[in-house]
Tab-separated table of C-alpha atoms in Angstrom:
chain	number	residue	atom	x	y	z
A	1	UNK	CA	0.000	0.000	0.000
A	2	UNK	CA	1.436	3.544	-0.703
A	3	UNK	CA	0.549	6.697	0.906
A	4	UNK	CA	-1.924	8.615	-0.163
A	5	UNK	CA	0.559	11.847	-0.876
A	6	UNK	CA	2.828	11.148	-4.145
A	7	UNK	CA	5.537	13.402	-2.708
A	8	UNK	CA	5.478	10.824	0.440
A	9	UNK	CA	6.156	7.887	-1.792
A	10	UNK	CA	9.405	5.638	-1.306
A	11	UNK	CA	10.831	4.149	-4.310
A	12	UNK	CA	13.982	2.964	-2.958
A	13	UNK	CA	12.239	-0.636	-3.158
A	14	UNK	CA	11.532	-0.280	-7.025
A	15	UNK	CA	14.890	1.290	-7.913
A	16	UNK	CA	16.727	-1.871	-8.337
A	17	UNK	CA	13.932	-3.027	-10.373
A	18	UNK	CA	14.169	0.139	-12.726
A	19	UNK	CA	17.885	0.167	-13.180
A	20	UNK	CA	17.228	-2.931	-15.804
A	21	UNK	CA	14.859	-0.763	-17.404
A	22	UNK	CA	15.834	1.058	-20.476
A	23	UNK	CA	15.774	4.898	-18.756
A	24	UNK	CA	12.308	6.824	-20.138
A	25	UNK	CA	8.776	6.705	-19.377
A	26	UNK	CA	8.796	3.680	-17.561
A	27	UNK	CA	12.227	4.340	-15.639
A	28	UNK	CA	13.175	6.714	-12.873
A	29	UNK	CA	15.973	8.818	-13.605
A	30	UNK	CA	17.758	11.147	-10.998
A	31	UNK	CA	15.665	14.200	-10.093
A	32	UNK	CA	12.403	12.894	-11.724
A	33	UNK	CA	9.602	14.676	-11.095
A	34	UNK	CA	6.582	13.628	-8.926
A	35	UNK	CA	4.387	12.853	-12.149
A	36	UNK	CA	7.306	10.474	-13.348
A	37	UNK	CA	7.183	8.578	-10.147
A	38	UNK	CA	3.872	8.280	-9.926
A	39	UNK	CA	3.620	6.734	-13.341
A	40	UNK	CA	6.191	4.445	-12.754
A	41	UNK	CA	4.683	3.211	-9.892
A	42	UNK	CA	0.997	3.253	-11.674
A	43	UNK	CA	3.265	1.023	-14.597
A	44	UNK	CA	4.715	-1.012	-12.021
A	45	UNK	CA	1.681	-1.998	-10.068
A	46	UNK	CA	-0.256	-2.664	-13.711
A	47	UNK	CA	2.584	-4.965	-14.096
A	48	UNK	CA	2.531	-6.633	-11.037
A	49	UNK	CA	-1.498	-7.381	-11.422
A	50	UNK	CA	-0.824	-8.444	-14.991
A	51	UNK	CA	1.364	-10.751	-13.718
A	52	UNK	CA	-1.149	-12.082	-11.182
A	53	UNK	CA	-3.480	-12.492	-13.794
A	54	UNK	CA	-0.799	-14.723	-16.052
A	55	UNK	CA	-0.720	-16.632	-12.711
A	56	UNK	CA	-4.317	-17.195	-12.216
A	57	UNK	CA	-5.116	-18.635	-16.412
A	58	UNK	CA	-1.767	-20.944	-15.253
A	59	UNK	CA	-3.351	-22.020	-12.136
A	60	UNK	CA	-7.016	-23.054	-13.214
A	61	UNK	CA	-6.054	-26.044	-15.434
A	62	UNK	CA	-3.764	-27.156	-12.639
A	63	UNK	CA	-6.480	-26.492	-10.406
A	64	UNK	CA	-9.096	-28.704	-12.291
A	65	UNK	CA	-6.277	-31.329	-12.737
A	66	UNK	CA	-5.809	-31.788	-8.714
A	67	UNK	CA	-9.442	-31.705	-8.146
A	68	UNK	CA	-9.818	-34.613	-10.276
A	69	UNK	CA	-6.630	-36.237	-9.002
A	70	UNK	CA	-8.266	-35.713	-5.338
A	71	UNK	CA	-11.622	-37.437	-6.399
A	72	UNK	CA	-9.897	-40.599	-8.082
A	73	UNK	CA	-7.715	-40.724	-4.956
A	74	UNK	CA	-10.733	-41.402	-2.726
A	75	UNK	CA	-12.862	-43.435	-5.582
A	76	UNK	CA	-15.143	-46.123	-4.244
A	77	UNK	CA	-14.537	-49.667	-2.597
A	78	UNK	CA	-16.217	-52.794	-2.038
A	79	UNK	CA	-16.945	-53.538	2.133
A	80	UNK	CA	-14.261	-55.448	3.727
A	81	UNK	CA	-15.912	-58.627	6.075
A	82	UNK	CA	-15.462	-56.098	9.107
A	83	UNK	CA	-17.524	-53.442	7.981
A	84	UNK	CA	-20.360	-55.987	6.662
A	85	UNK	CA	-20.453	-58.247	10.646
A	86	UNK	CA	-20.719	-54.544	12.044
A	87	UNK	CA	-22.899	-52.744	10.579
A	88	UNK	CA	-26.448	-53.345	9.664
A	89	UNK	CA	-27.637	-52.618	6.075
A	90	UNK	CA	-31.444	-51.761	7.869
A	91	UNK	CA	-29.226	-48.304	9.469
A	92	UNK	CA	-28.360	-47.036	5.847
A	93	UNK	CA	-31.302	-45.544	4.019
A	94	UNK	CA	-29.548	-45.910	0.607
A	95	UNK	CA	-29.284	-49.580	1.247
A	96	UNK	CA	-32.359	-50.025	2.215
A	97	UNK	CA	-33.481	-48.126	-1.249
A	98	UNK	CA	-30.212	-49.995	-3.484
A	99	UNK	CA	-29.644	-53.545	-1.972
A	100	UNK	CA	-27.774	-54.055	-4.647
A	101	UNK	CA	-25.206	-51.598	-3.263
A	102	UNK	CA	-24.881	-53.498	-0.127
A	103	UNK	CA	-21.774	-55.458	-0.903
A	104	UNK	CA	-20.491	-53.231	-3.699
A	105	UNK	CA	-20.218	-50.309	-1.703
A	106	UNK	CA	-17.723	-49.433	1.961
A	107	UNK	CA	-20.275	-48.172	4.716
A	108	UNK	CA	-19.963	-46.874	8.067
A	109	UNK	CA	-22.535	-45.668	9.942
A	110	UNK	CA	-19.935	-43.849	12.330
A	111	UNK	CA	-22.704	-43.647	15.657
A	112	UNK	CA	-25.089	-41.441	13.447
A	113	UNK	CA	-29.100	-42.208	13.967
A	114	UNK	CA	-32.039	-41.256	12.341
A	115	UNK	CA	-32.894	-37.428	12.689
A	116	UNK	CA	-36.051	-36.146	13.313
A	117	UNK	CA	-37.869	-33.793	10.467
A	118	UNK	CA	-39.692	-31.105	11.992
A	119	UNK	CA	-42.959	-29.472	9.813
A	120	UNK	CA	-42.967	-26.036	10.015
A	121	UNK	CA	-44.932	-23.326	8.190
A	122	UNK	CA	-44.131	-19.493	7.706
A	123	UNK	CA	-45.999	-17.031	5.797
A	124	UNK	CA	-48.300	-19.295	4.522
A	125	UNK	CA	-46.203	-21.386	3.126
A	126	UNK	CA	-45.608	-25.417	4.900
A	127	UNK	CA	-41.744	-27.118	4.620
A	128	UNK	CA	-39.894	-29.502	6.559
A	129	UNK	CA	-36.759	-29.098	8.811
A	130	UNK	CA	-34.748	-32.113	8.869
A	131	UNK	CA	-32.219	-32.032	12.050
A	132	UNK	CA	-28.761	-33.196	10.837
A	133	UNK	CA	-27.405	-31.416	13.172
A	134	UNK	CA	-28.614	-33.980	15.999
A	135	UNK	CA	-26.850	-36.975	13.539
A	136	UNK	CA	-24.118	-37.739	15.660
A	137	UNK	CA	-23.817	-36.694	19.476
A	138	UNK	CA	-19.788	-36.919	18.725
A	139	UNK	CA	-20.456	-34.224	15.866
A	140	UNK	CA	-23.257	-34.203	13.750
A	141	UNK	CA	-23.932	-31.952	10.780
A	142	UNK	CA	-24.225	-33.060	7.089
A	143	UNK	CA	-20.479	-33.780	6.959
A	144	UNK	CA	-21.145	-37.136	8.590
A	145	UNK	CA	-23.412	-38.479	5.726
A	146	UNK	CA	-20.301	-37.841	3.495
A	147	UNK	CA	-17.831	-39.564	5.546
A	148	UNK	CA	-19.917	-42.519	6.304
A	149	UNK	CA	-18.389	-43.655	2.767
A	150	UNK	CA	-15.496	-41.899	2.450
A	151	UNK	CA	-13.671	-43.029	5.533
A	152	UNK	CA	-15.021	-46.582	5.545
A	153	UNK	CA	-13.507	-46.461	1.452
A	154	UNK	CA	-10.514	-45.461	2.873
A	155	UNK	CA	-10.485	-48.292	6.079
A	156	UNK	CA	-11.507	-50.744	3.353
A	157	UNK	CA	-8.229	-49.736	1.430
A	158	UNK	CA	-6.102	-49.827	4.036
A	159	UNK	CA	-7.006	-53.130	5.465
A	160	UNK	CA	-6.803	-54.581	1.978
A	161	UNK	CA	-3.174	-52.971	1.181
A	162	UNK	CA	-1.992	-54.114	4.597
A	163	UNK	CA	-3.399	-57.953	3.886
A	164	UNK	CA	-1.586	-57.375	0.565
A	165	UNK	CA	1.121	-57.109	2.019
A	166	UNK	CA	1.593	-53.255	1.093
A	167	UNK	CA	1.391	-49.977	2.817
A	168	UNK	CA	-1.636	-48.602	4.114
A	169	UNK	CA	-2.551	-45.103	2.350
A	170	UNK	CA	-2.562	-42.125	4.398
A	171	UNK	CA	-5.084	-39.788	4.727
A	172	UNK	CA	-5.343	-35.746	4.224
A	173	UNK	CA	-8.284	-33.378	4.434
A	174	UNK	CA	-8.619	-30.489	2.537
A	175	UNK	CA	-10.675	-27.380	4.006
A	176	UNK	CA	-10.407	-23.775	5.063
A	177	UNK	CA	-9.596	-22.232	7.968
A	178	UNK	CA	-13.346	-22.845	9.779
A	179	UNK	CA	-13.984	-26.305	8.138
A	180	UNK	CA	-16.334	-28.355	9.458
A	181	UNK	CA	-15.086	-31.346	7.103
A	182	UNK	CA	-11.524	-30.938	9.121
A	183	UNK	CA	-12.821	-31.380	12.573
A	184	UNK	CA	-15.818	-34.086	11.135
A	185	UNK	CA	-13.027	-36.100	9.627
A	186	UNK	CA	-10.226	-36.037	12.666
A	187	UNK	CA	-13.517	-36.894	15.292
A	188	UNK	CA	-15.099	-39.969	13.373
A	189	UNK	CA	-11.665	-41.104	11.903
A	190	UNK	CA	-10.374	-41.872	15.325
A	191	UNK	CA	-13.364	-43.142	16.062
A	192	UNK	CA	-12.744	-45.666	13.355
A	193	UNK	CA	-9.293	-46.204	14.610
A	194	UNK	CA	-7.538	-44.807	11.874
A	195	UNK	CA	-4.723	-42.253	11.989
A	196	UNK	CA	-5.134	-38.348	12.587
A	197	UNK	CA	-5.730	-36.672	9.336
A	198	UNK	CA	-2.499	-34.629	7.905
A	199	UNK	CA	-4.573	-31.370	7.264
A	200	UNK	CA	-4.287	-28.600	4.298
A	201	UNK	CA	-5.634	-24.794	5.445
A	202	UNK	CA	-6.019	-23.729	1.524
A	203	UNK	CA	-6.558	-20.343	2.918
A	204	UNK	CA	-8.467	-18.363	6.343
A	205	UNK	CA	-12.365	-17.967	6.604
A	206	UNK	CA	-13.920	-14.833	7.672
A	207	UNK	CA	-13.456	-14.213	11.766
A	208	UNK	CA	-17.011	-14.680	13.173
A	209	UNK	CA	-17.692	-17.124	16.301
A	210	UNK	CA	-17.897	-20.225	14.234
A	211	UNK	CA	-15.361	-20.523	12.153
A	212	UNK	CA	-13.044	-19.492	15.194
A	213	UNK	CA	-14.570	-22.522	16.832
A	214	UNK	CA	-13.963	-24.884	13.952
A	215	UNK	CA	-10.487	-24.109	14.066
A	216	UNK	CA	-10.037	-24.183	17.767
A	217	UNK	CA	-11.787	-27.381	17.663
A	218	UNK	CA	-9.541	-28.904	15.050
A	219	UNK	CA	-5.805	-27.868	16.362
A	220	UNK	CA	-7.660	-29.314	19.760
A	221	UNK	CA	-8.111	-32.752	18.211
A	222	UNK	CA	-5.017	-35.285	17.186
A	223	UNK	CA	-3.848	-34.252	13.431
A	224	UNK	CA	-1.143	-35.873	10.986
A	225	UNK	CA	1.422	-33.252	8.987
A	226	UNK	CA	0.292	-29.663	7.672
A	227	UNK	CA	0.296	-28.759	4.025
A	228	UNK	CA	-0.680	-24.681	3.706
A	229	UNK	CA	1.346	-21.880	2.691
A	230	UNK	CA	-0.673	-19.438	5.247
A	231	UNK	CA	1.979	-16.683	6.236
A	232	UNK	CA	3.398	-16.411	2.392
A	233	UNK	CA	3.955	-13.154	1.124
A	234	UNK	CA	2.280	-14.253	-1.815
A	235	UNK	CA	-1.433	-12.838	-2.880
A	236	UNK	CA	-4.236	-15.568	-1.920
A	237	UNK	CA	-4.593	-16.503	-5.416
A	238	UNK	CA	-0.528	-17.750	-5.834
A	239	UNK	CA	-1.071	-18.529	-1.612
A	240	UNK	CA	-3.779	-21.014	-3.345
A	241	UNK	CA	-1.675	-22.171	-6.360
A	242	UNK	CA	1.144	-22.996	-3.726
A	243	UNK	CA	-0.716	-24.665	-1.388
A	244	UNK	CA	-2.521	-26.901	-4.121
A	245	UNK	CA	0.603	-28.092	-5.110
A	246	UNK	CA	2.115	-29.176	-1.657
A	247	UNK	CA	-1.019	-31.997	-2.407
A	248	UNK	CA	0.977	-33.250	-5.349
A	249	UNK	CA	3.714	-35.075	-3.304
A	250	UNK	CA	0.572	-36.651	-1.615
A	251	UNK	CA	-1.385	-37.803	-4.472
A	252	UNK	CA	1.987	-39.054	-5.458
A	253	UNK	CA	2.736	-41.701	-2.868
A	254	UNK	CA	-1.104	-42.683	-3.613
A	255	UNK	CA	-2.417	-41.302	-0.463
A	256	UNK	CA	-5.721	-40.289	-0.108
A	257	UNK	CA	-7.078	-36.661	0.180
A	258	UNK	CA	-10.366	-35.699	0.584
A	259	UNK	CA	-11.337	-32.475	-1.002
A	260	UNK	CA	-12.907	-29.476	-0.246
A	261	UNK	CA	-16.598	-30.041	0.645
A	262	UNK	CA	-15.695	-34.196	0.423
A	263	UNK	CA	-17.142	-33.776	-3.167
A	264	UNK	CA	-16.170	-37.467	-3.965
A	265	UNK	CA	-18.333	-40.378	-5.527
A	266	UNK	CA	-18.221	-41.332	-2.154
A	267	UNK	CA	-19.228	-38.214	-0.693
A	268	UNK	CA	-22.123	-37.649	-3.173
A	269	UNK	CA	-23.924	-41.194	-2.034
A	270	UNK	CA	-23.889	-40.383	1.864
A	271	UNK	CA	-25.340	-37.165	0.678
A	272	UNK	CA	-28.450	-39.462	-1.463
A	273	UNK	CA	-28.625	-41.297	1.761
A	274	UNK	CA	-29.637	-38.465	3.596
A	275	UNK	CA	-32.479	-37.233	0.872
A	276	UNK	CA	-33.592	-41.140	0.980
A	277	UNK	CA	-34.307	-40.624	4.639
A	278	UNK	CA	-35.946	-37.948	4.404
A	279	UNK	CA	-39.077	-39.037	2.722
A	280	UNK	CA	-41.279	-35.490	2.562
A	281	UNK	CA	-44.870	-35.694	1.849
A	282	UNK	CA	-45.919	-34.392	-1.718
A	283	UNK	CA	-47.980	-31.613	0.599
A	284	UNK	CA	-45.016	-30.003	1.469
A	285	UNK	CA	-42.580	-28.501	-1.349
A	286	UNK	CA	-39.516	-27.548	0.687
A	287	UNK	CA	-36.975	-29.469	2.914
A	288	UNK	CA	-34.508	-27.572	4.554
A	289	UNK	CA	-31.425	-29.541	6.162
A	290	UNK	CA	-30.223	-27.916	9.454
A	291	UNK	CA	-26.725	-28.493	9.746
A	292	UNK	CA	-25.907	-26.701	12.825
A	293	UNK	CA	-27.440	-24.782	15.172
């Protein structure tokens, strides 16, 4: 940021930069005047966004690449003889609608029950309120339909690498700075029995009581390795582009990371399981999932 007075401006910072530059409009020669400087530093900061720009068209393809990197990482996975003696196929509503997906598909039910749907009417107008956040008393929310498959995918590949003879795949959660998906996944995973998470902060959420309690919540709880790049000197959008690509050692050693929102396969089906639960009435045109309150 530069003062709001041109003759207050210090260019000793730019002054190495403009002693490559062929002297003239865009230079600063000795005993310039205060509408050189000022255009050099208007030409310099043009140059600076342009390049930020460059940097963002770069970082979108490699953006969509890692997202779909993230999703195959996860995939889907057949229930190991565990999960099947454990867990009833009467507790899982999208079982209970697919039977078919019974054995074809991992499935935890990770404590959750059955949550009530309240009818409510306002202004005329009659919808239902189903209470997700009641799902779990470890921590509810809609994050736990999500990782009823994704974390039993990844317990089903683990116990199949290790009786393999391999290694086990790690695990790492991506979210912001208030993510509920961070502290959902490091509460039900060790509930599972698998390892803490190694988390990646892509970047800070705004500073209102929740997300502050996310975050307390998750550095409170057990957690693997970081991968962020919070604290760079970098704008957000190369902070982003730098943090996306700490994931690629990750993805790499065929860990897997769960992505922002846990928009997986997985994820999607715990989400259908939830809507097959919910059975509304045809007299009521609205349902409205309560996450938290």
């Amino acid at each position: 940021r530069y003062p709001t007075r041109p003759k207050d401006i210090h260019l000793e910072n730019l002054r190495s930069s403009a002693r490559s530059t062929p002297r003239g409009d865009l230079g600063i020669r000795k005993g310039a005047s205060v509408s050189e400087q000022s255009r050099f530093v208007s030409t310099h900061m043009l140059s600076v966004a342009a390049s930020a720009a460059g940097a963002l068209a770069l970082s979108l393809p490699t953006f969509v690449v890692l997202l779909r990197a993230m999703e195959r990482s996860v995939g889907l996975a057949p229930p190991i003889p565990s999960q099947l003696a454990g867990e009833s196929a009467e507790a899982c509503a999208l079982f209970r609608h697919l039977p078919a997906l019974r054995l074809r598909l991992a499935w935890r039910s990770l404590g959750a029950v059955r949550t009530p749907v309240h009818s409510c009417g306002l202004n005329g107008r009659s919808f239902l309120v189903k209470r997700e956040d009641l799902a779990s008393p470890a921590y509810g929310g809609n994050k736990v339909r999500t990782l009823q498959h994704t974390l039993a995918v990844l317990e089903a590949r683990r116990a199949r690498a290790v009786a393999e003879g391999g290694a086990a795949p790690g695990m790492l959660v991506v979210g912001s700075g208030g993510s509920n998906q961070v502290v959902a996944t490091a509460v039900h995973a060790a509930r599972l029995g698998l390892p803490p998470p190694d988390v990646a902060w892509l970047s800070p959420d705004e500073p209102d009581l929740d997300n502050s309690l996310n975050m307390l919540s998750a550095l409170s709880l057990p957690l693997g390795g970081r991968v962020t790049a919070w604290g760079a000197s970098a704008s957000g959008t190369l902070t982003l582009a730098a943090s996306l690509l700490g994931l690629l050692p990750k993805l790499a050693r065929g860990e897997v990371v769960f992505p922002i929102g846990a928009n997986t396969a997985a994820g999607v089906l715990g989400q259908d399981g939830r809507r097959c639960s919910s059975s509304p009435s045809r007299s009521h045109s609205l349902l409205i999932t309560v996450s938290f309150i």
